[in-house]
C-alpha atoms as an extended CHARMM CRD file, in Angstrom:
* protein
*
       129  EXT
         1         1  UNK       CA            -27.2070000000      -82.4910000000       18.0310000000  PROA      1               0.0000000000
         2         2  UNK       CA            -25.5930000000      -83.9590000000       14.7600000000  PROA      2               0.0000000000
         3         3  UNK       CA            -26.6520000000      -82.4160000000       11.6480000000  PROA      3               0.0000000000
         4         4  UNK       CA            -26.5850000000      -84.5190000000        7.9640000000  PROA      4               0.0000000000
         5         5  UNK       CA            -26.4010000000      -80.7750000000        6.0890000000  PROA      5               0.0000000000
         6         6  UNK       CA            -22.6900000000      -79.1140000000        4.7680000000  PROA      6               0.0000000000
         7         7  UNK       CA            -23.9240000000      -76.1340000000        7.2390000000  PROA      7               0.0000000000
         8         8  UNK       CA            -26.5450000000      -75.1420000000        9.1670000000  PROA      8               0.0000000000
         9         9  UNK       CA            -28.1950000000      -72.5620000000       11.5690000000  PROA      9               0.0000000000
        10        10  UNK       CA            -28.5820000000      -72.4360000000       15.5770000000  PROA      10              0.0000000000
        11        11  UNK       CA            -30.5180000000      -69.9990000000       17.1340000000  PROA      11              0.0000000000
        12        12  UNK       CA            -30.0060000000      -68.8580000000       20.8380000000  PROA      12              0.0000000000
        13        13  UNK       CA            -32.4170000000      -66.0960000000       22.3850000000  PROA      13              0.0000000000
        14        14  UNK       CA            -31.0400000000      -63.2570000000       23.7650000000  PROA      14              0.0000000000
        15        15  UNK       CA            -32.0590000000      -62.2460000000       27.5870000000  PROA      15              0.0000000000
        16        16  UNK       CA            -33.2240000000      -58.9210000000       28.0580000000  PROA      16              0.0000000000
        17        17  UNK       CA            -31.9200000000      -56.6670000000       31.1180000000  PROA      17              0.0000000000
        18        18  UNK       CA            -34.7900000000      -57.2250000000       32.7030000000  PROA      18              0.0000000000
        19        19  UNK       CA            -33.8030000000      -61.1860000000       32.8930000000  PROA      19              0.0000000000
        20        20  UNK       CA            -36.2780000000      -62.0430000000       30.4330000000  PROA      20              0.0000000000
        21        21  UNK       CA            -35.9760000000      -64.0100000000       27.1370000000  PROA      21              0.0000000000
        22        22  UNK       CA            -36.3500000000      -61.2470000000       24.2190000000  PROA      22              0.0000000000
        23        23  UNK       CA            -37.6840000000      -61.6540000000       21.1440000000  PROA      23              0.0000000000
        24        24  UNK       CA            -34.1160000000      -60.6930000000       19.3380000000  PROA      24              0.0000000000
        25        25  UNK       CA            -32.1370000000      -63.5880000000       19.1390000000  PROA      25              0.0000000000
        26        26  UNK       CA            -28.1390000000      -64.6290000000       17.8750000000  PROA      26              0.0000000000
        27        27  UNK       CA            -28.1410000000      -67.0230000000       14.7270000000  PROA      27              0.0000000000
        28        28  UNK       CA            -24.4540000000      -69.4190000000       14.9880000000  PROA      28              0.0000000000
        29        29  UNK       CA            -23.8010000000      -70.4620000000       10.9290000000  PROA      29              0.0000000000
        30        30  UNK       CA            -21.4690000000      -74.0550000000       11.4100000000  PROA      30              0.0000000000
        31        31  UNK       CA            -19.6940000000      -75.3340000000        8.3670000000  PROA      31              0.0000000000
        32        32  UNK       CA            -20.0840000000      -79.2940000000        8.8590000000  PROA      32              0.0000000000
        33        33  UNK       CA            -17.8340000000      -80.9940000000        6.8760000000  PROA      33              0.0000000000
        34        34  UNK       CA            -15.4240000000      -81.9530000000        9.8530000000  PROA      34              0.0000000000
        35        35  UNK       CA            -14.2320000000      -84.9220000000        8.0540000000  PROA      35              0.0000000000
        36        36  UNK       CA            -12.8090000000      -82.7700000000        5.5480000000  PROA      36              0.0000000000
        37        37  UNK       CA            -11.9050000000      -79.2660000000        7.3530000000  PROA      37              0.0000000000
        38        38  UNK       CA            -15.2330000000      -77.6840000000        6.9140000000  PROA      38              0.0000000000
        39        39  UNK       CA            -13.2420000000      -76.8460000000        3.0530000000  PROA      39              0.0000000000
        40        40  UNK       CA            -15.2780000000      -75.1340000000        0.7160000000  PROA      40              0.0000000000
        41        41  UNK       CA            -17.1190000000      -77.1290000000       -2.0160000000  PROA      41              0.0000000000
        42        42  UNK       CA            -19.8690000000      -75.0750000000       -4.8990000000  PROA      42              0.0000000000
        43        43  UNK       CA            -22.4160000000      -77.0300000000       -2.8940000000  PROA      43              0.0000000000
        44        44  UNK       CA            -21.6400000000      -75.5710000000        0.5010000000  PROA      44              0.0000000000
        45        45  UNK       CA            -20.8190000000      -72.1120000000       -0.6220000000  PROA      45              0.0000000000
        46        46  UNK       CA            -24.5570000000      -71.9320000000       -1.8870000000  PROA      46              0.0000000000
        47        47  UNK       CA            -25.4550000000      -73.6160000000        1.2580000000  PROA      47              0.0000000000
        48        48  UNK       CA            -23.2930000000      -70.6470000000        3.4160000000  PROA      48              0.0000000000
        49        49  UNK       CA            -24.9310000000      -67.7720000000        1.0740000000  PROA      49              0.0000000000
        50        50  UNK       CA            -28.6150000000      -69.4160000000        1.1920000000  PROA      50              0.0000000000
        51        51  UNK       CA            -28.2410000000      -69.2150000000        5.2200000000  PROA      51              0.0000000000
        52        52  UNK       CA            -26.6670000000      -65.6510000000        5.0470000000  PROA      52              0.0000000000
        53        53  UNK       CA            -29.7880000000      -64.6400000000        2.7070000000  PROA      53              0.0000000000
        54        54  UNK       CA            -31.9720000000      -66.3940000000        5.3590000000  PROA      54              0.0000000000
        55        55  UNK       CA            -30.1780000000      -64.6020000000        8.8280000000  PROA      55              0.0000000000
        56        56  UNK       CA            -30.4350000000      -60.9040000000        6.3430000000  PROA      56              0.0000000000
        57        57  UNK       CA            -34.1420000000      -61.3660000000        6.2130000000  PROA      57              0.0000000000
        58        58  UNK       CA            -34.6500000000      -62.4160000000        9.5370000000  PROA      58              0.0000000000
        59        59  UNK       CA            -35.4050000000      -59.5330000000       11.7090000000  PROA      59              0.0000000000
        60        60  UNK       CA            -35.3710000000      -60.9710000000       14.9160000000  PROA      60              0.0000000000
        61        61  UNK       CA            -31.0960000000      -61.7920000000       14.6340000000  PROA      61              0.0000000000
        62        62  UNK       CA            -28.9760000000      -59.5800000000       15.9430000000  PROA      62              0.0000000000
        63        63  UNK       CA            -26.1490000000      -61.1550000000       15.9180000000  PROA      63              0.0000000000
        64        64  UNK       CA            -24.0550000000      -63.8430000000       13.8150000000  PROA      64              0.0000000000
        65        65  UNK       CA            -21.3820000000      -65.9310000000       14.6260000000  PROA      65              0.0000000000
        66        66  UNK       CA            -19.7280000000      -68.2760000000       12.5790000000  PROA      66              0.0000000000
        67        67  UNK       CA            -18.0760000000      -71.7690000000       13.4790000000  PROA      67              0.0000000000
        68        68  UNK       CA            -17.0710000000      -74.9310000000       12.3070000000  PROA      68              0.0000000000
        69        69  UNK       CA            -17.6520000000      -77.8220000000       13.5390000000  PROA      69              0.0000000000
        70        70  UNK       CA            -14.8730000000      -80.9030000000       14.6290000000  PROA      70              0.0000000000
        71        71  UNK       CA            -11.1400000000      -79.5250000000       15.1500000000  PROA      71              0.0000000000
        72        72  UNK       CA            -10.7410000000      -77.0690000000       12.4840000000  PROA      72              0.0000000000
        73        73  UNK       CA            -12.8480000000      -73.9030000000       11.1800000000  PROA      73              0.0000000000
        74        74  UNK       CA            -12.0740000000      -74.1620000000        7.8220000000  PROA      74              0.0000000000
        75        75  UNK       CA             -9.3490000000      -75.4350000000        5.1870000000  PROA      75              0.0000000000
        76        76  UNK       CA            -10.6290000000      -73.0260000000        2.5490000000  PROA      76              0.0000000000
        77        77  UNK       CA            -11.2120000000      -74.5390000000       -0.7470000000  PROA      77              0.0000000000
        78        78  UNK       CA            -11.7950000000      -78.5630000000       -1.0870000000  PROA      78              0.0000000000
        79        79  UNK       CA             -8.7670000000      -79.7400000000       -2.9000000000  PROA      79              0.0000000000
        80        80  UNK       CA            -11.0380000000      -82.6300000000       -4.7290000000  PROA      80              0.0000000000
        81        81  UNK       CA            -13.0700000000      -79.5880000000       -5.7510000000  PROA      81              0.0000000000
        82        82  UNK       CA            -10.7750000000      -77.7850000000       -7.4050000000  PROA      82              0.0000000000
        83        83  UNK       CA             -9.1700000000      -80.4330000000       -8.9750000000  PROA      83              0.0000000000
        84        84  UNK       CA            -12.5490000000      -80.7690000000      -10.7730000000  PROA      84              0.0000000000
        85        85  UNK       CA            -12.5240000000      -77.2250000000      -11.2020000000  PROA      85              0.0000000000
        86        86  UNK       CA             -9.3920000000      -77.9790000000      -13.2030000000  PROA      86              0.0000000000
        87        87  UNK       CA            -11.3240000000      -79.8610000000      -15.8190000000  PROA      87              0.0000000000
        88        88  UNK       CA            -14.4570000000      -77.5130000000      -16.0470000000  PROA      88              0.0000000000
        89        89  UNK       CA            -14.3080000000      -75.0040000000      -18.9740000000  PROA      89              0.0000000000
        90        90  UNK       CA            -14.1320000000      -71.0120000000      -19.1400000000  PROA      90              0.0000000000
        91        91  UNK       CA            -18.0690000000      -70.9970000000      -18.1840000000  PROA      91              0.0000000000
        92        92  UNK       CA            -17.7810000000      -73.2410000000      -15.1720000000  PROA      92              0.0000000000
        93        93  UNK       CA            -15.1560000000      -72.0820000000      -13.6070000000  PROA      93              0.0000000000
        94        94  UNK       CA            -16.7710000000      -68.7520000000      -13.9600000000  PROA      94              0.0000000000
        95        95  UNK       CA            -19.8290000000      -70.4340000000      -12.3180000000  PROA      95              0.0000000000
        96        96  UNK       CA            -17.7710000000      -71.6870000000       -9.5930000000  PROA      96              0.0000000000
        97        97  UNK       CA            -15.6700000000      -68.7170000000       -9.1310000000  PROA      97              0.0000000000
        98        98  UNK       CA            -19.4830000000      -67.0300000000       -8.8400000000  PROA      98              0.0000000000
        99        99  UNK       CA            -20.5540000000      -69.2710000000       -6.1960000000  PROA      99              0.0000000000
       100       100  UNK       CA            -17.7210000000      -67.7510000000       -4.0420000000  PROA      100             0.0000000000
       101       101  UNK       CA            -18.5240000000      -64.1980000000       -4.9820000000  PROA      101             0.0000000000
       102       102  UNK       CA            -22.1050000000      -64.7440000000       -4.0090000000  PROA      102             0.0000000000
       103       103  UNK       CA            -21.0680000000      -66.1210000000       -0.4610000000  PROA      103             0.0000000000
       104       104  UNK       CA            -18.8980000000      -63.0320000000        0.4410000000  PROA      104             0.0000000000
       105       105  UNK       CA            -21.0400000000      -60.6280000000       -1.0910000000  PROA      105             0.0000000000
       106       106  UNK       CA            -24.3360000000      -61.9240000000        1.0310000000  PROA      106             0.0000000000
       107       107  UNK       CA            -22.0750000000      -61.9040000000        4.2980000000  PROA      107             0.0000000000
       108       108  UNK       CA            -20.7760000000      -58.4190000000        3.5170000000  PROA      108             0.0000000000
       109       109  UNK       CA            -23.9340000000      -56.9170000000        3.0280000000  PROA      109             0.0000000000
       110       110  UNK       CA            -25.2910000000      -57.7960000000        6.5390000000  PROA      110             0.0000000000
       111       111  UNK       CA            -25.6880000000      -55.1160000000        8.8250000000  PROA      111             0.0000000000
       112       112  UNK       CA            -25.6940000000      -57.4380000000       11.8290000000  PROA      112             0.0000000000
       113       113  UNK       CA            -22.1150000000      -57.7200000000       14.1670000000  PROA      113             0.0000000000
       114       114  UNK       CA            -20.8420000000      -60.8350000000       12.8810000000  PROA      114             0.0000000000
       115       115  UNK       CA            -17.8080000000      -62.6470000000       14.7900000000  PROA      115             0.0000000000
       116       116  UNK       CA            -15.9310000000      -65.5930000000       13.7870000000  PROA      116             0.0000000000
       117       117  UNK       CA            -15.1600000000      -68.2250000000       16.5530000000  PROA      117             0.0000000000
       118       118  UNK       CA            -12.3430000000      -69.4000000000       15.0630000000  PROA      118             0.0000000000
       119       119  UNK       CA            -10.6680000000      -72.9850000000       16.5180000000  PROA      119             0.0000000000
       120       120  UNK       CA             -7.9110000000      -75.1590000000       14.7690000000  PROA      120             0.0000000000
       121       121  UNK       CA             -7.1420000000      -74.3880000000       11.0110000000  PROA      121             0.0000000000
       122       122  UNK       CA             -8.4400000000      -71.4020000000        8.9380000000  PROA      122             0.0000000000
       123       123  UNK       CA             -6.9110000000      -71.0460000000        5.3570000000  PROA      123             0.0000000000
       124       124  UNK       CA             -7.6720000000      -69.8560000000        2.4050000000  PROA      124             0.0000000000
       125       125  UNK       CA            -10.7610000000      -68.3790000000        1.5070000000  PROA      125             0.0000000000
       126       126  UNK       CA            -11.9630000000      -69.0710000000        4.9790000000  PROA      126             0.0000000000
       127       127  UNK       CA             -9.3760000000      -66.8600000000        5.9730000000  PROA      127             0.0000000000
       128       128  UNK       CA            -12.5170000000      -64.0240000000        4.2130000000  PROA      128             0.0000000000
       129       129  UNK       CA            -14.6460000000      -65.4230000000        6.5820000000  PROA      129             0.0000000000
C-alpha cells in the first residue's frame, strides 16, 4: 500500500491464545521519505510526535514498532533542512530545535514496548529512535 504522508500508522491485531483475533492490537509508525533516507524535516517530526500522541491515547495498542520505509531507516536530520535552519534566527531555531524535543519526549513517555526494526542506515538523531 503506498502512502502520500512523511509517516504514517499500520495496525495489525493481535491473536489471542485461544486463536482468536483480540481486541489489543500492535501499531507499526513508518517514516516515508525513502527518497531521501526517511531524514528528519520540522514537518515530519510533528508528523512522528502527532502519531506517538495518537498510539499514547489509543488503548487498544500494545505494542509499537517503528520502521522506515525503502532501504534505509533513517539518515537523521535532512541536510536541506538544516541548511535552512542555518538562516532562521535565535527564535526559529529554538522552534525547530523544539520540534525535536517534542518527538522524543512523546515517544519516551509511552508505556507501551516499543522496538525499532531497524534496516540499512540509521544516523543521527534517528540513532534516538
Amino acid at each position: 500500500m503506498a502512502h502520500s504522508l512523511a509517516a504514517y500508522l499500520h495496525y495489525i491485531p493481535l491473536v489471542g491464545s485461544d486463536g482468536r483475533e483480540s481486541e489489543s492490537r500492535m501499531a507499526t509508525l513508518v517514516l516515508n521519505r525513502p527518497d531521501a533516507a526517511n531524514a528528519f524535516t520540522g514537518e515530519l517530526l510533528v508528523r512522528i510526535t502527532e502519531l506517538l500522541r495518537q498510539i499514547r491515547d489509543d488503548t487498544s495498542v500494545r505494542l509499537l514498532t517503528l520502521q522506515g520505509s525503502g532501504k534505509h531507516f533513517s539518515g537523521g536530520a535532512d541536510l536541506h533542512w538544516m541548511k535552512a535552519s542555518a538562516q532562521l534566527d535565535f527564535e526559529g531555531n529554538l522552534a525547530e530545535a523544539k520540534k525535536l524535543s517534542a518527538m522524543f519526549e512523546s515517544l519516551s513517555a509511552l508505556t507501551i514496548p516499543t522496538i525499532a526494526v531497524i534496516k540499512g542506515a540509521v544516523f543521527g538523531g534517528a540513532v534516538g529512535l
